[in-house]
Each structure stands twice: as C-alpha cells, then as structure tokens.
PDB file of C-alpha atoms in Angstrom:
ATOM      1  CA  SER A   1     -55.211   9.744  17.367  1.00 39.00           C
ATOM      2  CA  GLN A   2     -52.130  11.926  17.684  1.00 45.00           C
ATOM      3  CA  GLN A   3     -51.610  14.504  14.997  1.00 59.00           C
ATOM      4  CA  GLY A   4     -48.760  16.537  16.427  1.00 69.00           C
ATOM      5  CA  GLU A   5     -45.640  15.073  17.964  1.00 80.00           C
ATOM      6  CA  GLU A   6     -43.284  17.383  19.816  1.00 83.00           C
ATOM      7  CA  ASP A   7     -39.560  16.903  19.961  1.00 84.00           C
ATOM      8  CA  PRO A   8     -37.711  16.755  22.274  1.00 90.00           C
ATOM      9  CA  GLN A   9     -39.908  15.382  25.042  1.00 90.00           C
ATOM     10  CA  ALA A  10     -37.869  17.265  27.617  1.00 94.00           C
ATOM     11  CA  LEU A  11     -35.368  20.121  27.442  1.00 95.00           C
ATOM     12  CA  SER A  12     -33.238  21.703  30.135  1.00 96.00           C
ATOM     13  CA  ILE A  13     -31.345  24.952  29.497  1.00 96.00           C
ATOM     14  CA  GLN A  14     -29.723  27.804  31.376  1.00 97.00           C
ATOM     15  CA  GLU A  15     -31.429  31.144  31.797  1.00 97.00           C
ATOM     16  CA  GLY A  16     -30.572  33.454  28.905  1.00 97.00           C
ATOM     17  CA  GLU A  17     -30.168  30.636  26.374  1.00 97.00           C
ATOM     18  CA  ASN A  18     -32.550  30.008  23.500  1.00 97.00           C
ATOM     19  CA  ALA A  19     -34.971  27.070  23.552  1.00 97.00           C
ATOM     20  CA  THR A  20     -36.161  25.360  20.388  1.00 96.00           C
ATOM     21  CA  MET A  21     -39.003  22.877  20.250  1.00 95.00           C
ATOM     22  CA  ASN A  22     -40.259  21.054  17.194  1.00 95.00           C
ATOM     23  CA  CYS A  23     -43.629  19.696  16.160  1.00 94.00           C
ATOM     24  CA  SER A  24     -44.352  17.252  13.364  1.00 93.00           C
ATOM     25  CA  TYR A  25     -47.793  16.400  12.087  1.00 91.00           C
ATOM     26  CA  LYS A  26     -49.296  13.943   9.646  1.00 88.00           C
ATOM     27  CA  THR A  27     -52.133  15.431   7.631  1.00 85.00           C
ATOM     28  CA  SER A  28     -52.754  18.721   5.868  1.00 86.00           C
ATOM     29  CA  ILE A  29     -53.591  21.535   8.226  1.00 87.00           C
ATOM     30  CA  ASN A  30     -55.462  24.798   8.198  1.00 84.00           C
ATOM     31  CA  ASN A  31     -53.386  26.307  10.984  1.00 87.00           C
ATOM     32  CA  LEU A  32     -51.072  25.329  13.818  1.00 91.00           C
ATOM     33  CA  GLN A  33     -50.956  26.749  17.316  1.00 92.00           C
ATOM     34  CA  TRP A  34     -48.599  26.619  20.259  1.00 95.00           C
ATOM     35  CA  TYR A  35     -49.719  26.536  23.876  1.00 96.00           C
ATOM     36  CA  ARG A  36     -47.962  26.697  27.226  1.00 97.00           C
ATOM     37  CA  GLN A  37     -49.004  24.818  30.348  1.00 95.00           C
ATOM     38  CA  ASN A  38     -47.637  25.604  33.753  1.00 93.00           C
ATOM     39  CA  SER A  39     -47.585  22.684  36.146  1.00 87.00           C
ATOM     40  CA  GLY A  40     -51.062  21.441  37.021  1.00 80.00           C
ATOM     41  CA  ARG A  41     -52.857  24.291  35.270  1.00 86.00           C
ATOM     42  CA  GLY A  42     -54.794  24.877  32.063  1.00 89.00           C
ATOM     43  CA  LEU A  43     -53.145  25.658  28.752  1.00 94.00           C
ATOM     44  CA  VAL A  44     -52.496  29.190  27.570  1.00 94.00           C
ATOM     45  CA  HIS A  45     -52.590  30.091  23.883  1.00 93.00           C
ATOM     46  CA  LEU A  46     -49.260  31.537  22.682  1.00 96.00           C
ATOM     47  CA  ILE A  47     -49.383  31.937  18.926  1.00 94.00           C
ATOM     48  CA  LEU A  48     -51.224  30.798  15.809  1.00 92.00           C
ATOM     49  CA  ILE A  49     -49.671  30.376  12.380  1.00 93.00           C
ATOM     50  CA  ARG A  50     -51.768  29.743   9.307  1.00 90.00           C
ATOM     51  CA  SER A  51     -50.881  27.249   6.601  1.00 90.00           C
ATOM     52  CA  ASN A  52     -49.984  30.025   4.138  1.00 93.00           C
ATOM     53  CA  GLU A  53     -47.543  31.667   6.586  1.00 96.00           C
ATOM     54  CA  ARG A  54     -43.923  30.642   7.052  1.00 97.00           C
ATOM     55  CA  GLU A  55     -42.875  32.581  10.121  1.00 97.00           C
ATOM     56  CA  LYS A  56     -44.471  34.537  12.904  1.00 97.00           C
ATOM     57  CA  HIS A  57     -43.167  36.497  15.881  1.00 96.00           C
ATOM     58  CA  SER A  58     -44.646  37.433  19.201  1.00 95.00           C
ATOM     59  CA  GLY A  59     -42.319  39.052  21.724  1.00 96.00           C
ATOM     60  CA  ARG A  60     -39.573  36.514  22.487  1.00 97.00           C
ATOM     61  CA  LEU A  61     -41.378  33.797  20.545  1.00 97.00           C
ATOM     62  CA  ARG A  62     -40.686  32.863  16.957  1.00 98.00           C
ATOM     63  CA  VAL A  63     -42.687  30.184  15.186  1.00 98.00           C
ATOM     64  CA  THR A  64     -41.884  28.707  11.800  1.00 98.00           C
ATOM     65  CA  LEU A  65     -44.000  26.428   9.664  1.00 97.00           C
ATOM     66  CA  ASP A  66     -42.831  24.177   6.840  1.00 96.00           C
ATOM     67  CA  THR A  67     -45.880  22.586   5.258  1.00 94.00           C
ATOM     68  CA  SER A  68     -43.765  20.579   2.806  1.00 95.00           C
ATOM     69  CA  LYS A  69     -42.114  18.832   5.751  1.00 95.00           C
ATOM     70  CA  LYS A  70     -45.243  18.936   7.913  1.00 94.00           C
ATOM     71  CA  SER A  71     -43.320  20.492  10.752  1.00 95.00           C
ATOM     72  CA  SER A  72     -43.188  23.584  12.926  1.00 96.00           C
ATOM     73  CA  SER A  73     -40.727  24.944  15.419  1.00 97.00           C
ATOM     74  CA  LEU A  74     -41.110  27.228  18.419  1.00 97.00           C
ATOM     75  CA  LEU A  75     -38.107  29.290  19.441  1.00 98.00           C
ATOM     76  CA  ILE A  76     -38.026  31.086  22.787  1.00 97.00           C
ATOM     77  CA  THR A  77     -35.184  33.568  22.883  1.00 97.00           C
ATOM     78  CA  ALA A  78     -33.355  34.740  26.013  1.00 97.00           C
ATOM     79  CA  SER A  79     -35.237  32.255  28.191  1.00 97.00           C
ATOM     80  CA  ARG A  80     -36.208  33.010  31.768  1.00 97.00           C
ATOM     81  CA  ALA A  81     -36.986  30.790  34.730  1.00 96.00           C
ATOM     82  CA  ALA A  82     -40.647  31.773  34.283  1.00 95.00           C
ATOM     83  CA  ASP A  83     -40.634  30.040  30.872  1.00 97.00           C
ATOM     84  CA  THR A  84     -40.393  26.696  32.661  1.00 97.00           C
ATOM     85  CA  ALA A  85     -43.514  24.859  31.491  1.00 97.00           C
ATOM     86  CA  SER A  86     -44.770  22.278  29.029  1.00 95.00           C
ATOM     87  CA  TYR A  87     -45.306  23.414  25.467  1.00 96.00           C
ATOM     88  CA  PHE A  88     -47.826  21.847  23.101  1.00 95.00           C
ATOM     89  CA  CYS A  89     -48.537  22.209  19.434  1.00 94.00           C
ATOM     90  CA  ALA A  90     -52.099  21.830  18.183  1.00 92.00           C
ATOM     91  CA  THR A  91     -53.311  21.486  14.647  1.00 89.00           C
ATOM     92  CA  ALA A  92     -56.612  22.249  12.961  1.00 79.00           C
ATOM     93  CA  THR A  93     -57.066  20.117   9.888  1.00 73.00           C
ATOM     94  CA  THR A  94     -58.544  21.274   6.625  1.00 65.00           C
ATOM     95  CA  SER A  95     -61.458  18.905   7.050  1.00 64.00           C
ATOM     96  CA  GLY A  96     -63.679  21.649   8.392  1.00 59.00           C
ATOM     97  CA  THR A  97     -64.163  20.412  11.905  1.00 61.00           C
ATOM     98  CA  TYR A  98     -63.792  22.725  14.851  1.00 65.00           C
ATOM     99  CA  LYS A  99     -61.519  20.584  16.926  1.00 75.00           C
ATOM    100  CA  TYR A 100     -57.778  20.836  17.426  1.00 84.00           C
ATOM    101  CA  ILE A 101     -55.539  17.865  17.967  1.00 85.00           C
ATOM    102  CA  PHE A 102     -52.739  18.255  20.494  1.00 89.00           C
ATOM    103  CA  GLY A 103     -49.333  16.673  20.686  1.00 86.00           C
ATOM    104  CA  THR A 104     -47.853  15.173  23.838  1.00 88.00           C
ATOM    105  CA  GLY A 105     -45.764  18.237  24.663  1.00 91.00           C
ATOM    106  CA  THR A 106     -42.201  19.293  25.392  1.00 94.00           C
ATOM    107  CA  ARG A 107     -41.277  19.861  29.042  1.00 94.00           C
ATOM    108  CA  LEU A 108     -38.957  22.848  29.242  1.00 97.00           C
ATOM    109  CA  LYS A 109     -36.936  23.576  32.344  1.00 97.00           C
ATOM    110  CA  VAL A 110     -35.015  26.838  32.536  1.00 97.00           C
ATOM    111  CA  LEU A 111     -32.355  26.862  35.220  1.00 95.00           C
ATOM    112  CA  ALA A 112     -31.585  30.121  37.000  1.00 90.00           C
TER     113      ALA A 112
ATOM    114  CA  ASP B   1     -60.414  39.496  31.410  1.00 66.00           C
ATOM    115  CA  VAL B   2     -62.136  36.686  29.540  1.00 64.00           C
ATOM    116  CA  LYS B   3     -62.572  33.462  31.384  1.00 91.00           C
ATOM    117  CA  VAL B   4     -63.364  29.799  31.252  1.00 96.00           C
ATOM    118  CA  THR B   5     -64.279  28.642  34.728  1.00 96.00           C
ATOM    119  CA  GLN B   6     -64.293  25.042  35.858  1.00 96.00           C
ATOM    120  CA  SER B   7     -66.268  24.489  39.014  1.00 89.00           C
ATOM    121  CA  SER B   8     -63.742  22.398  40.914  1.00 91.00           C
ATOM    122  CA  ARG B   9     -59.944  22.239  40.955  1.00 93.00           C
ATOM    123  CA  TYR B  10     -59.813  18.931  42.780  1.00 95.00           C
ATOM    124  CA  LEU B  11     -62.470  16.274  43.091  1.00 97.00           C
ATOM    125  CA  VAL B  12     -62.501  12.840  44.728  1.00 98.00           C
ATOM    126  CA  LYS B  13     -65.338  10.473  43.880  1.00 97.00           C
ATOM    127  CA  ARG B  14     -66.133   6.839  44.521  1.00 98.00           C
ATOM    128  CA  THR B  15     -66.378   4.139  41.874  1.00 98.00           C
ATOM    129  CA  GLY B  16     -69.889   3.958  40.465  1.00 97.00           C
ATOM    130  CA  GLU B  17     -70.870   7.515  41.371  1.00 97.00           C
ATOM    131  CA  LYS B  18     -72.370   9.827  38.776  1.00 97.00           C
ATOM    132  CA  VAL B  19     -70.036  12.797  38.412  1.00 97.00           C
ATOM    133  CA  PHE B  20     -70.754  16.220  36.948  1.00 97.00           C
ATOM    134  CA  LEU B  21     -67.950  18.521  35.803  1.00 97.00           C
ATOM    135  CA  GLU B  22     -69.124  22.020  35.041  1.00 97.00           C
ATOM    136  CA  CYS B  23     -67.585  24.572  32.712  1.00 97.00           C
ATOM    137  CA  VAL B  24     -68.752  28.153  32.154  1.00 97.00           C
ATOM    138  CA  GLN B  25     -67.359  30.724  29.717  1.00 96.00           C
ATOM    139  CA  ASP B  26     -68.130  34.423  29.598  1.00 94.00           C
ATOM    140  CA  MET B  27     -66.925  35.145  26.056  1.00 88.00           C
ATOM    141  CA  ASP B  28     -70.068  34.254  24.101  1.00 90.00           C
ATOM    142  CA  HIS B  29     -68.081  31.536  22.322  1.00 90.00           C
ATOM    143  CA  GLU B  30     -69.961  29.117  20.103  1.00 90.00           C
ATOM    144  CA  ASN B  31     -67.572  26.194  20.516  1.00 91.00           C
ATOM    145  CA  MET B  32     -66.794  24.349  23.720  1.00 94.00           C
ATOM    146  CA  PHE B  33     -64.644  21.296  24.359  1.00 94.00           C
ATOM    147  CA  TRP B  34     -63.780  18.727  26.987  1.00 96.00           C
ATOM    148  CA  TYR B  35     -60.346  17.103  27.009  1.00 96.00           C
ATOM    149  CA  ARG B  36     -58.669  14.772  29.416  1.00 96.00           C
ATOM    150  CA  GLN B  37     -54.936  14.887  29.986  1.00 95.00           C
ATOM    151  CA  ASP B  38     -52.890  11.914  31.100  1.00 93.00           C
ATOM    152  CA  PRO B  39     -49.100  11.560  31.390  1.00 88.00           C
ATOM    153  CA  GLY B  40     -47.544  10.374  28.153  1.00 84.00           C
ATOM    154  CA  LEU B  41     -50.839  10.593  26.265  1.00 87.00           C
ATOM    155  CA  GLY B  42     -51.221  14.342  25.938  1.00 87.00           C
ATOM    156  CA  LEU B  43     -54.666  15.861  25.567  1.00 91.00           C
ATOM    157  CA  ARG B  44     -57.420  13.689  24.188  1.00 92.00           C
ATOM    158  CA  LEU B  45     -60.751  15.081  23.066  1.00 92.00           C
ATOM    159  CA  ILE B  46     -63.791  13.600  24.796  1.00 95.00           C
ATOM    160  CA  TYR B  47     -66.678  15.671  23.413  1.00 95.00           C
ATOM    161  CA  PHE B  48     -67.226  19.028  21.836  1.00 92.00           C
ATOM    162  CA  SER B  49     -70.141  21.289  21.062  1.00 93.00           C
ATOM    163  CA  TYR B  50     -70.442  23.946  18.373  1.00 89.00           C
ATOM    164  CA  ASP B  51     -73.854  25.250  19.358  1.00 88.00           C
ATOM    165  CA  VAL B  52     -76.420  25.060  22.098  1.00 91.00           C
ATOM    166  CA  LYS B  53     -77.898  21.558  22.372  1.00 86.00           C
ATOM    167  CA  MET B  54     -75.423  20.311  19.766  1.00 88.00           C
ATOM    168  CA  LYS B  55     -72.698  17.831  20.643  1.00 92.00           C
ATOM    169  CA  GLU B  56     -70.236  15.639  18.853  1.00 91.00           C
ATOM    170  CA  LYS B  57     -68.098  12.773  20.038  1.00 92.00           C
ATOM    171  CA  GLY B  58     -64.384  13.227  20.180  1.00 90.00           C
ATOM    172  CA  ASP B  59     -61.746  10.518  20.232  1.00 89.00           C
ATOM    173  CA  ILE B  60     -62.609   8.925  23.594  1.00 94.00           C
ATOM    174  CA  PRO B  61     -66.331   9.439  24.390  1.00 96.00           C
ATOM    175  CA  GLU B  62     -66.940   6.050  26.017  1.00 96.00           C
ATOM    176  CA  GLY B  63     -68.137   6.374  29.602  1.00 96.00           C
ATOM    177  CA  TYR B  64     -68.926  10.079  29.228  1.00 98.00           C
ATOM    178  CA  SER B  65     -71.826  12.224  28.153  1.00 97.00           C
ATOM    179  CA  VAL B  66     -72.272  15.983  27.873  1.00 97.00           C
ATOM    180  CA  SER B  67     -74.936  18.601  28.173  1.00 96.00           C
ATOM    181  CA  ARG B  68     -75.147  22.070  26.703  1.00 96.00           C
ATOM    182  CA  GLU B  69     -78.475  23.681  27.532  1.00 94.00           C
ATOM    183  CA  LYS B  70     -77.114  27.230  27.483  1.00 95.00           C
ATOM    184  CA  LYS B  71     -74.418  28.769  25.329  1.00 94.00           C
ATOM    185  CA  GLU B  72     -72.129  29.605  28.227  1.00 96.00           C
ATOM    186  CA  ARG B  73     -72.246  26.246  30.012  1.00 97.00           C
ATOM    187  CA  PHE B  74     -70.903  22.862  28.946  1.00 97.00           C
ATOM    188  CA  SER B  75     -71.140  19.986  31.389  1.00 97.00           C
ATOM    189  CA  LEU B  76     -69.272  16.702  31.295  1.00 98.00           C
ATOM    190  CA  ILE B  77     -70.988  13.743  32.937  1.00 98.00           C
ATOM    191  CA  LEU B  78     -69.366  10.521  34.034  1.00 97.00           C
ATOM    192  CA  GLU B  79     -72.336   8.168  34.154  1.00 95.00           C
ATOM    193  CA  SER B  80     -70.683   5.659  36.479  1.00 97.00           C
ATOM    194  CA  ALA B  81     -67.202   6.709  37.511  1.00 98.00           C
ATOM    195  CA  SER B  82     -64.420   4.182  37.235  1.00 98.00           C
ATOM    196  CA  THR B  83     -60.813   4.296  38.400  1.00 98.00           C
ATOM    197  CA  ASN B  84     -59.547   4.559  34.812  1.00 97.00           C
ATOM    198  CA  GLN B  85     -61.306   7.915  34.591  1.00 98.00           C
ATOM    199  CA  THR B  86     -58.912   9.368  37.157  1.00 98.00           C
ATOM    200  CA  SER B  87     -57.372  12.204  35.182  1.00 97.00           C
ATOM    201  CA  MET B  88     -57.018  15.940  34.646  1.00 96.00           C
ATOM    202  CA  TYR B  89     -60.063  17.278  32.814  1.00 97.00           C
ATOM    203  CA  LEU B  90     -59.715  20.456  30.786  1.00 97.00           C
ATOM    204  CA  CYS B  91     -62.517  22.548  29.363  1.00 97.00           C
ATOM    205  CA  ALA B  92     -61.908  24.992  26.523  1.00 95.00           C
ATOM    206  CA  SER B  93     -63.892  27.350  24.333  1.00 94.00           C
ATOM    207  CA  SER B  94     -63.317  29.095  21.027  1.00 90.00           C
ATOM    208  CA  SER B  95     -65.186  31.547  18.860  1.00 84.00           C
ATOM    209  CA  GLN B  96     -64.303  30.384  15.362  1.00 70.00           C
ATOM    210  CA  VAL B  97     -62.661  27.500  13.634  1.00 55.00           C
ATOM    211  CA  ASN B  98     -59.356  29.258  13.172  1.00 54.00           C
ATOM    212  CA  TYR B  99     -58.939  30.925  16.537  1.00 71.00           C
ATOM    213  CA  GLY B 100     -57.211  29.641  19.611  1.00 84.00           C
ATOM    214  CA  TYR B 101     -58.772  27.957  22.551  1.00 90.00           C
ATOM    215  CA  THR B 102     -59.220  29.565  25.930  1.00 92.00           C
ATOM    216  CA  PHE B 103     -58.780  26.909  28.589  1.00 95.00           C
ATOM    217  CA  GLY B 104     -60.067  26.622  32.116  1.00 96.00           C
ATOM    218  CA  SER B 105     -57.679  25.823  34.970  1.00 94.00           C
ATOM    219  CA  GLY B 106     -58.589  22.142  34.922  1.00 95.00           C
ATOM    220  CA  THR B 107     -60.232  19.702  37.318  1.00 96.00           C
ATOM    221  CA  ARG B 108     -58.094  16.950  38.735  1.00 96.00           C
ATOM    222  CA  LEU B 109     -60.482  14.070  39.322  1.00 98.00           C
ATOM    223  CA  THR B 110     -59.563  11.059  41.413  1.00 98.00           C
ATOM    224  CA  VAL B 111     -61.883   8.059  41.414  1.00 98.00           C
ATOM    225  CA  VAL B 112     -61.316   5.692  44.330  1.00 97.00           C
TER     226      VAL B 112
END
C-alpha cells in the first residue's frame, strides 16, 4: 500500500535554480522523512520532520509539513549537478509500528 | 562511518534456486528491514525485524522468508527463486521508531 505520493514524477532544471518536490499522504503520521537515491544505489536519509513541526532546514534543503493537508514539500535551493537523483518521502504512522512507507519518488535532473 | 553492508551488489540466479541475501549493520540497531524496489512501484516492504529472532511480515512477504539469529545480521531468503523476484533488494536498519533508516547499497538480483 502506498502512503506517500511524490509530485512531480520527474523534474528537470538548470543548475542554480531551485527545485521543489511535493509529497502527499493518506493517514495520520508521526513523522515524515525525505531520502535521496543516486542511480542504482541505496537511499540516503536527508531530513526528518515531526508531525508537530511546520518547517525544517538543513543546508540547502528546506522541508515543510502541512498536516491539515497531509502534504510535505522539499525545496533544494541553488541546485547543483550533483543533486541529480531520485527523492523519496517516507512516513511513519502513529500506529506504533516501526516501519516506514515510501512513495514512488521524484526523479530530479539538474543540467549543468 | 556507520554502515549497512549487503553481501552482493549484483547476483544472477536460476529459477528454482534457493537464494540468500545477507545484510550486516555495525550500528547496534534494533530494527532491520528488507525492501524491494521496482520501477513505478517504489519501495515495498518485504519483512522487518525489531529484535533478534523476531520478525514481522511486510506488505509483500510471499515467496520470501527471513532470519535474524544475531542482532547485526538480517538475511532474506528466496525459497525457490522465480523470475518475478528479479528486482533491486535494499536492506535498512534503524535504532528507534522515529529515526531515519540507514540503507545498504542494494543487491540487484536477476533470476533467469
């Protein structure tokens, strides 16, 4: 079952531009995380935002969470070619289980 | 540098073979997970374990089993490999419910 759905599925921008990706989910969550995956590799944890937080920053990353709309966005500012990757959101529900449910990802391509 | 190590990056097996995918973490994490990743379907949880000798089914456990005899090692077993199990397999670990996963680099399995 898919909890998170990323939008858009693919995004192509020029180096230096900002990239925004969105994630929508269906049920109440405990926290939401964003991950990056370079081609053919494992996922790397980027940032976690808890359900009682509205915004969080980490370097060039800014994540927002709107629990009333059940959505989150990931903004990458001043993008670089090295940011080219797939980005996934993952949600931990409030049901008390340990597992995270991942969306299908946004493929970001940053053109030099 | 903390690590989740998957024993093989690429694996080719024949239909009907019993296949073992090994995952080892050096972070003393309680929780370990096996996902498979397929184009258009995102990451789907196969099995997870929150303690030694404990296991729970994920969303797609059919055709798989797992073993966790030691805290650091979580093995995924394909009892009788089939071509529809050709996929990228990702192992992950985490220390608490609300903390991010650390992923291995993945094993790309091809069943012929």
